[in-house]
Structures are given as structure tokens and as C-alpha cells.
Short mmCIF file of C-alpha atoms in Angstrom, two decimals:
data_model
loop_
_atom_site.label_atom_id
_atom_site.label_comp_id
_atom_site.label_asym_id
_atom_site.label_seq_id
_atom_site.Cartn_x
_atom_site.Cartn_y
_atom_site.Cartn_z
CA UNK A 1010 219.85 82.38 43.72
CA UNK A 1011 221.77 83.51 46.77
CA UNK A 1012 219.38 86.34 47.57
CA UNK A 1013 216.74 83.78 48.56
CA UNK A 1014 218.88 82.78 51.53
CA UNK A 1015 218.63 86.30 52.96
CA UNK A 1016 216.02 86.67 55.68
CA UNK A 1017 215.69 90.29 54.51
CA UNK A 1018 213.96 89.05 51.35
CA UNK A 1019 210.27 88.76 52.23
CA UNK A 1020 208.76 87.99 48.84
CA UNK A 1021 209.73 87.14 45.30
CA UNK A 1022 207.41 87.24 42.32
CA UNK A 1023 207.52 86.12 38.77
CA UNK A 1024 205.17 85.57 35.88
CA UNK A 1025 206.95 82.28 35.18
CA UNK A 1026 204.86 80.69 37.97
CA UNK A 1027 201.77 80.98 35.80
CA UNK A 1028 202.73 81.16 32.12
CA UNK A 1029 200.06 82.42 29.75
CA UNK A 1030 199.78 78.97 28.18
CA UNK A 1031 198.87 77.34 31.51
CA UNK A 1032 196.39 80.08 32.39
CA UNK A 1033 194.81 79.87 28.93
CA UNK A 1034 194.51 76.11 29.33
CA UNK A 1035 193.11 76.64 32.84
CA UNK A 1036 195.68 74.12 34.08
CA UNK A 1037 195.35 75.14 37.72
CA UNK A 1038 196.87 71.88 38.97
CA UNK A 1039 200.11 72.51 37.05
CA UNK A 1040 200.23 76.14 38.20
CA UNK A 1041 199.78 74.96 41.79
CA UNK A 1042 202.50 72.33 41.32
CA UNK A 1043 204.91 74.97 39.98
CA UNK A 1044 204.15 77.26 42.91
CA UNK A 1045 204.63 74.45 45.44
CA UNK A 1046 207.92 73.39 43.83
CA UNK A 1047 209.15 76.97 43.98
CA UNK A 1048 208.11 77.35 47.62
CA UNK A 1049 209.92 74.09 48.45
CA UNK A 1050 213.08 75.27 46.70
CA UNK A 1051 213.01 78.55 48.62
CA UNK A 1052 212.45 76.72 51.92
CA UNK A 1053 215.37 74.40 51.18
CA UNK A 1054 217.60 77.36 50.32
CA UNK A 1055 216.68 79.06 53.59
CA UNK A 1056 217.06 75.87 55.59
CA UNK A 1057 213.40 75.82 56.65
#
């Protein structure tokens, strides 16, 4: 997503980071892994 490269974008949210199934299963490790993967993808897009 090109908008992630914009330094004007401060935050992005989405329920897909913590799907109901993972929350219901209390799979906090997988939720954390998804969040870290997303943060890494954003950093790579921005060149951080």
C-alpha cells in the first residue's frame, strides 16, 4: 500500500491484526507475531 510510504500517515489500524479466532483462543503469541510482521512491513516500506 503506497500510503504507508507517506510520512504524513502516523497510524494505521485494522481488526485483522487480532482476528476473533485468535483472541478467543487467547493466542497472544500469534497476535504479537502478526503485529510485529506488520510493523516490519511498514518499516521496510518507509525505508526505516
